[in-house]
Coordinates of C-alpha atoms in Angstrom, one line a residue:
Chain A
M8 CA -124.2 66.8 -19.8
K9 CA -125.6 68.5 -16.6
N10 CA -122.2 68.8 -15.3
K11 CA -121.2 70.7 -18.4
I12 CA -124.2 72.9 -18.3
S13 CA -123.3 73.8 -14.8
A14 CA -119.8 74.7 -15.9
L15 CA -121.0 76.6 -19.0
M16 CA -123.2 78.9 -17.0
D17 CA -120.2 79.7 -14.8
G18 CA -118.1 80.5 -17.9
E19 CA -115.7 77.7 -17.0
L20 CA -115.8 75.6 -20.2
F21 CA -113.3 75.7 -23.0
A22 CA -114.6 77.1 -26.3
D23 CA -115.0 73.9 -28.2
E24 CA -116.7 72.2 -25.3
A25 CA -118.9 75.2 -24.7
N26 CA -120.0 75.2 -28.4
H27 CA -120.9 71.6 -28.1
V28 CA -123.0 72.1 -25.0
I29 CA -124.8 75.1 -26.5
A30 CA -125.6 73.0 -29.5
E31 CA -127.0 70.3 -27.2
L32 CA -129.1 72.8 -25.4
K33 CA -130.8 73.4 -28.7
S34 CA -131.9 69.8 -29.2
Q35 CA -132.6 68.7 -25.6
S36 CA -135.5 70.2 -23.8
S37 CA -134.4 68.5 -20.6
A38 CA -131.1 70.3 -21.0
Q39 CA -132.9 73.6 -21.4
Q40 CA -134.8 72.9 -18.2
D41 CA -131.6 72.3 -16.4
W42 CA -130.2 75.6 -17.7
Q43 CA -133.3 77.3 -16.5
I44 CA -133.4 75.7 -13.0
Y45 CA -129.7 76.3 -12.4
H46 CA -130.1 79.9 -13.1
L47 CA -133.2 80.1 -10.9
I48 CA -131.2 78.6 -8.1
G49 CA -128.5 81.2 -8.5
D50 CA -131.1 84.0 -8.5
V51 CA -132.8 82.7 -5.4
L52 CA -129.5 82.5 -3.6
R53 CA -128.5 86.0 -4.5
Q54 CA -131.9 87.7 -3.9
P55 CA -134.4 85.4 -2.3
E56 CA -136.9 88.3 -1.7
A57 CA -136.9 89.1 -5.3
I58 CA -138.0 85.9 -6.8
T59 CA -141.2 86.0 -8.7
R60 CA -142.6 84.3 -11.8
E61 CA -141.0 86.1 -14.6
V62 CA -141.7 86.7 -18.3
G63 CA -139.8 83.8 -19.9
S64 CA -142.9 82.0 -21.0
A65 CA -144.6 85.0 -22.4
V66 CA -141.4 86.1 -24.2
H67 CA -141.1 82.6 -25.6
E68 CA -144.7 82.7 -27.0
R69 CA -144.1 86.2 -28.5
L70 CA -140.8 85.0 -30.0
Q71 CA -142.7 82.4 -32.0
L72 CA -144.4 85.2 -33.9
E73 CA -141.1 87.0 -34.6
A74 CA -139.2 86.6 -37.9
V75 CA -136.1 84.5 -37.8
I76 CA -133.0 86.6 -37.7
L77 CA -130.5 86.0 -40.4
A78 CA -127.9 88.7 -39.8
P79 CA -124.8 88.7 -42.0
Q80 CA -121.8 87.5 -40.1
R81 CA -118.8 89.7 -39.8
S82 CA -115.7 87.6 -39.2
M83 CA -112.4 89.2 -37.9
T84 CA -110.8 88.7 -41.3
E85 CA -113.6 90.5 -42.9
K86 CA -113.3 93.4 -40.5
A87 CA -109.5 93.5 -41.1
R88 CA -110.1 93.5 -44.8
N89 CA -112.6 96.3 -44.6
I90 CA -110.1 98.4 -42.6
A91 CA -107.4 97.7 -45.1
L92 CA -109.6 98.6 -48.0
S93 CA -110.7 101.9 -46.3
A94 CA -107.0 102.8 -45.7
A95 CA -106.1 102.0 -49.3
A96 CA -109.0 104.0 -50.6
S97 CA -107.9 107.0 -48.5
V98 CA -104.3 106.8 -49.7
M99 CA -105.5 106.5 -53.3
A100 CA -107.8 109.5 -52.9
V101 CA -104.9 111.7 -51.5
V102 CA -102.6 110.6 -54.3
A103 CA -105.2 111.3 -57.0
V104 CA -106.1 114.7 -55.6
S105 CA -102.4 115.7 -55.4
W106 CA -101.7 114.5 -58.9
M107 CA -104.7 116.3 -60.3
A108 CA -103.7 119.5 -58.6
M109 CA -100.2 119.2 -60.0
Q110 CA -101.5 118.6 -63.5
A111 CA -104.0 121.4 -63.3
T112 CA -101.8 124.2 -62.1
P113 CA -99.8 125.0 -65.3
N114 CA -102.8 124.8 -67.6
K115 CA -104.8 127.0 -65.3
S116 CA -102.0 129.6 -65.3
A117 CA -101.9 129.6 -69.1
Q118 CA -105.7 129.9 -69.3
L119 CA -105.7 132.9 -66.9
A120 CA -102.9 134.6 -68.9
A121 CA -104.9 134.0 -72.1
Q122 CA -108.1 135.4 -70.6
T123 CA -106.2 138.5 -69.2
S124 CA -104.7 139.3 -72.5
A125 CA -108.0 138.8 -74.3
L126 CA -109.6 141.3 -71.8
T127 CA -106.8 143.7 -72.3
R128 CA -107.2 143.5 -76.1
A129 CA -110.9 143.9 -75.8
S130 CA -110.6 147.0 -73.7
F131 CA -108.6 148.7 -76.4
V132 CA -111.6 148.6 -78.8
L133 CA -113.9 150.5 -76.5
K134 CA -114.7 154.0 -77.7
P135 CA -114.4 157.0 -75.3
Q136 CA -118.0 158.0 -75.8
V137 CA -119.1 154.5 -74.5
N138 CA -117.3 155.1 -71.3
A139 CA -119.0 158.5 -70.8
Y140 CA -122.4 156.9 -71.5
L141 CA -121.8 154.2 -69.0
L142 CA -120.6 156.6 -66.4
A143 CA -123.6 158.9 -66.8
H144 CA -126.1 156.0 -66.5
Q145 CA -124.4 154.0 -63.8
E146 CA -126.9 155.0 -61.2
L147 CA -129.8 153.8 -63.3
S148 CA -128.4 150.5 -64.0
P149 CA -130.7 147.8 -62.6
S150 CA -127.9 145.3 -62.4
S151 CA -125.8 147.4 -60.1
D152 CA -125.2 145.9 -56.7
V153 CA -124.5 149.3 -55.1
Q154 CA -127.5 151.4 -56.1
G155 CA -127.7 154.5 -54.1
G156 CA -124.1 154.2 -53.0
S157 CA -122.6 155.9 -56.0
A158 CA -121.7 158.9 -53.9
F159 CA -119.2 156.9 -52.1
I160 CA -117.7 155.3 -55.1
R161 CA -114.8 156.8 -57.0
T162 CA -115.0 156.2 -60.7
T163 CA -112.2 156.3 -63.2
N164 CA -112.0 156.7 -66.9
Y165 CA -109.6 155.8 -69.6
S166 CA -109.0 156.3 -73.2
N167 CA -106.9 154.7 -75.9
E168 CA -104.5 157.6 -75.6
D169 CA -103.8 156.7 -71.9
V170 CA -102.7 153.2 -72.7
A171 CA -101.1 153.8 -76.1
P172 CA -97.3 153.8 -76.2
Chain B
M27 CA -114.9 80.6 -22.3
S28 CA -116.0 83.4 -20.0
D29 CA -119.6 84.2 -19.1
R30 CA -119.5 87.1 -21.6
E31 CA -118.2 84.9 -24.3
V32 CA -120.9 82.4 -23.7
D33 CA -123.5 85.2 -24.1
Q34 CA -121.7 86.2 -27.3
Q35 CA -121.9 82.6 -28.6
L36 CA -125.6 82.6 -27.9
V37 CA -126.1 85.9 -29.6
E38 CA -124.3 84.8 -32.7
R39 CA -126.4 81.7 -32.9
V40 CA -129.6 83.9 -32.7
Q41 CA -128.1 86.0 -35.5
R42 CA -127.7 82.9 -37.5
G43 CA -131.4 82.1 -37.1
E44 CA -131.4 79.9 -34.0
K45 CA -134.3 81.3 -32.0
H46 CA -133.9 78.8 -29.2
A47 CA -130.6 80.4 -28.3
Y48 CA -132.5 83.6 -27.4
D49 CA -134.7 81.6 -25.1
L50 CA -131.6 80.6 -23.2
L51 CA -130.6 84.3 -22.9
V52 CA -134.1 85.1 -21.7
M53 CA -134.0 82.4 -19.1
K54 CA -130.7 83.7 -17.9
Y55 CA -131.6 87.4 -17.7
Q56 CA -135.3 87.6 -17.2
R57 CA -135.2 88.1 -13.4
K58 CA -132.3 90.5 -13.6
L59 CA -133.9 92.6 -16.3
G60 CA -137.3 92.4 -14.4
R61 CA -135.7 93.7 -11.3
L62 CA -134.2 96.6 -13.2
I63 CA -137.4 97.6 -14.9
S64 CA -139.4 97.3 -11.7
R65 CA -137.3 100.1 -10.4
F66 CA -138.9 102.4 -13.0
V67 CA -142.3 100.9 -13.6
R68 CA -144.0 100.4 -10.2
D69 CA -147.2 98.7 -11.4
P70 CA -146.5 94.9 -11.3
G71 CA -148.5 94.1 -14.5
D72 CA -146.9 97.0 -16.4
A73 CA -143.4 96.0 -15.2
Q74 CA -143.9 92.5 -16.6
D75 CA -145.2 93.9 -19.9
V76 CA -142.3 96.3 -20.2
T77 CA -139.9 93.5 -19.5
Q78 CA -141.4 91.4 -22.3
D79 CA -141.3 94.3 -24.6
A80 CA -137.7 95.0 -23.8
F81 CA -136.8 91.4 -24.6
I82 CA -138.7 91.5 -27.9
K83 CA -137.1 94.8 -28.8
A84 CA -133.7 93.4 -28.1
Y85 CA -134.4 90.4 -30.3
R86 CA -135.4 92.7 -33.2
A87 CA -132.3 94.8 -32.7
L88 CA -130.0 91.8 -32.4
P89 CA -128.8 91.9 -36.0
G90 CA -127.1 95.2 -35.1
F91 CA -125.4 93.9 -32.0
R92 CA -121.7 93.5 -32.7
G93 CA -120.5 92.5 -29.3
E94 CA -118.6 95.8 -28.6
S95 CA -120.2 95.7 -25.1
A96 CA -121.4 92.8 -23.0
F97 CA -124.8 91.5 -24.0
Y98 CA -126.4 92.4 -20.7
T99 CA -125.0 95.9 -20.8
W100 CA -126.7 96.3 -24.2
L101 CA -129.9 94.6 -23.0
Y102 CA -129.8 96.9 -19.9
R103 CA -129.9 100.0 -22.1
I104 CA -132.8 98.7 -24.1
G105 CA -134.6 97.8 -20.8
I106 CA -134.0 101.4 -19.5
N107 CA -135.2 103.0 -22.7
T108 CA -138.3 100.8 -22.9
A109 CA -139.2 101.6 -19.3
K110 CA -138.7 105.3 -19.9
N111 CA -140.8 105.3 -23.0
H112 CA -143.5 103.5 -21.1
L113 CA -143.5 106.1 -18.4
L114 CA -143.5 108.9 -21.0
S115 CA -146.4 107.4 -22.9
N116 CA -148.3 107.3 -19.6
K117 CA -147.1 110.9 -18.9
R118 CA -145.3 109.9 -15.8
R119 CA -141.9 111.3 -15.0
P120 CA -139.1 108.7 -15.0
P121 CA -137.4 108.5 -11.6
T122 CA -134.2 110.4 -11.2
S123 CA -132.3 107.2 -10.4
T124 CA -131.9 106.4 -14.1
Y125 CA -128.2 107.0 -14.2
F126 CA -127.0 103.8 -12.8
D127 CA -124.8 101.7 -15.0
A128 CA -125.4 98.0 -15.6
E129 CA -122.8 97.0 -13.0
E130 CA -124.1 99.2 -10.3
S131 CA -127.6 98.1 -10.8
E132 CA -126.5 94.7 -9.5
S133 CA -125.9 95.9 -6.0
F134 CA -129.1 97.6 -5.3
E135 CA -131.7 96.3 -2.9
E136 CA -134.7 96.0 -5.2
A137 CA -136.5 93.3 -3.3
S138 CA -139.2 95.5 -1.9
L139 CA -140.2 96.6 -5.3
L140 CA -140.1 93.2 -6.8
Q141 CA -142.5 91.8 -4.3
E142 CA -145.1 94.0 -5.8
V143 CA -144.5 92.5 -9.2
S144 CA -146.0 89.2 -8.1
T145 CA -149.7 88.4 -8.2
P146 CA -151.0 86.7 -5.0
E147 CA -151.1 83.3 -6.7
N148 CA -147.5 83.7 -7.9
E149 CA -146.3 85.0 -4.6
L150 CA -147.2 81.7 -3.0
M151 CA -145.3 79.8 -5.7
S152 CA -142.3 82.2 -5.4
K153 CA -142.2 81.7 -1.6
Q154 CA -142.3 77.9 -2.1
V155 CA -139.4 78.1 -4.6
V156 CA -137.3 80.1 -2.2
D157 CA -138.1 77.8 0.8
V158 CA -137.2 74.7 -1.2
V159 CA -133.9 76.2 -2.4
Q160 CA -132.9 77.4 1.1
A161 CA -133.9 74.2 2.8
S162 CA -132.0 72.2 0.2
L163 CA -128.9 74.3 0.6
L164 CA -129.0 73.6 4.4
Q165 CA -129.2 69.9 3.8
L166 CA -126.1 69.9 1.6
P167 CA -122.8 68.6 2.9
E168 CA -120.6 71.5 4.0
D169 CA -118.1 71.3 1.1
L170 CA -120.9 71.4 -1.5
R171 CA -122.7 74.2 0.2
S172 CA -119.5 76.3 0.5
A173 CA -118.6 75.8 -3.1
L174 CA -122.1 76.8 -4.4
T175 CA -122.3 79.8 -2.0
L176 CA -118.8 81.0 -3.0
R177 CA -119.8 80.8 -6.7
E178 CA -123.4 82.1 -6.6
I179 CA -123.3 84.7 -3.8
E180 CA -119.6 85.7 -3.7
G181 CA -119.2 85.4 -7.5
L182 CA -115.8 83.7 -7.3
S183 CA -114.3 81.9 -10.2
Y184 CA -113.5 78.1 -10.0
E185 CA -109.8 78.9 -9.6
E186 CA -110.5 81.3 -6.7
I187 CA -112.8 78.8 -5.0
A188 CA -110.1 76.1 -5.4
S189 CA -107.7 78.4 -3.7
V190 CA -110.1 79.2 -0.8
M191 CA -111.1 75.6 -0.3
N192 CA -107.7 74.2 -0.9
C193 CA -108.7 71.7 -3.5
P194 CA -108.2 71.2 -7.3
V195 CA -110.3 73.1 -9.8
G196 CA -111.9 69.9 -11.1
T197 CA -113.2 69.2 -7.6
V198 CA -114.7 72.6 -7.4
R199 CA -116.5 72.1 -10.6
S200 CA -117.8 68.7 -9.4
R201 CA -118.9 70.1 -6.1
I202 CA -120.8 73.0 -7.6
F203 CA -122.5 70.8 -10.0
R204 CA -123.5 68.3 -7.4
A205 CA -124.8 71.1 -5.1
R206 CA -126.9 72.5 -8.0
E207 CA -128.2 69.2 -8.9
A208 CA -129.2 68.3 -5.4
V209 CA -131.2 71.6 -5.0
A210 CA -132.7 71.1 -8.5
A211 CA -133.8 67.6 -7.6
N212 CA -136.0 69.1 -4.9
L213 CA -137.1 71.9 -7.0
R214 CA -138.3 70.0 -10.1
P215 CA -141.4 68.4 -8.5
L216 CA -142.5 71.8 -7.4
L217 CA -142.0 73.4 -10.8
E218 CA -143.7 70.4 -12.5
T219 CA -146.9 71.2 -10.6
S220 CA -146.9 74.7 -11.9
K221 CA -149.1 75.2 -15.0
D222 CA -146.4 77.3 -16.5
K223 CA -143.2 75.5 -16.1
R224 CA -141.0 78.3 -17.4
W225 CA -139.5 80.3 -14.6

């Protein structure tokens, strides 16, 4: 076991064996001590001046007060599935928008044509005196967006005779 | 399984609710992170507190760790941020040397700062630990000492050591283990006498 711990900390074990050793480290406190001492030896050899009692014990104590983490696992197949779903959703969105645009275009044209003819028909029923009244009171209109600017605006008038055949 | 993959395995176990796996990561990185933080937080007691805080913050943030970077690189960032926040809360300006990356931080001579982290009582213990390790290393047979030195100090892989020492990889693995165990055998009695056996 110690031999395997030594190889594990050097990253020299195959995955299945490494998983087994890591699991053993959970159950055996002596194995944990070996892990700890082997790392201490490495640290002493690399930086002998820098060795001091560190925080492992205190962190261990504080860790006992922390909630257990249960994070949802994301496997590779799940990631791939998420990517595929995102791509499919994007394609569907593009297709749907294109289809809606194609469907909406003829109707909209027809609607606009109908509105225009209605406006044209409505304009025919206006009486000339109404136009004169509107023109005379344009400056006083509270809804005008260009109050005070009427001097710079050219106005036009029309009558039924102008448009009549 | 590489060193990074071992860390990732431990992280995933913590994420599945195995707290003990986090202890293993703390044991592995406590001195490394402590050295880093002591570059920012000069007060020895504060440096230890900040190191503890950084480890606890990392534990709490672990559900969000997806392994895009190495665990230590991620821990390093948390350590730096915790140290900076500590300095800001004490209205001290963080040192300008905050722009080292995790790899560069390995090569810095931090020893002079770290000596300050120890209390007088712990300094004696630390010195004894260092003496025992160094004396034990000198007592090892040449092949064991070389294998351990090439691994721990030079950072060579087993395959590279096998090439240097002209022996099979299995022999390298055996030599490194035997060297470690010989040193550990001398170290255990000393650590047993310590009230706090966690180093």
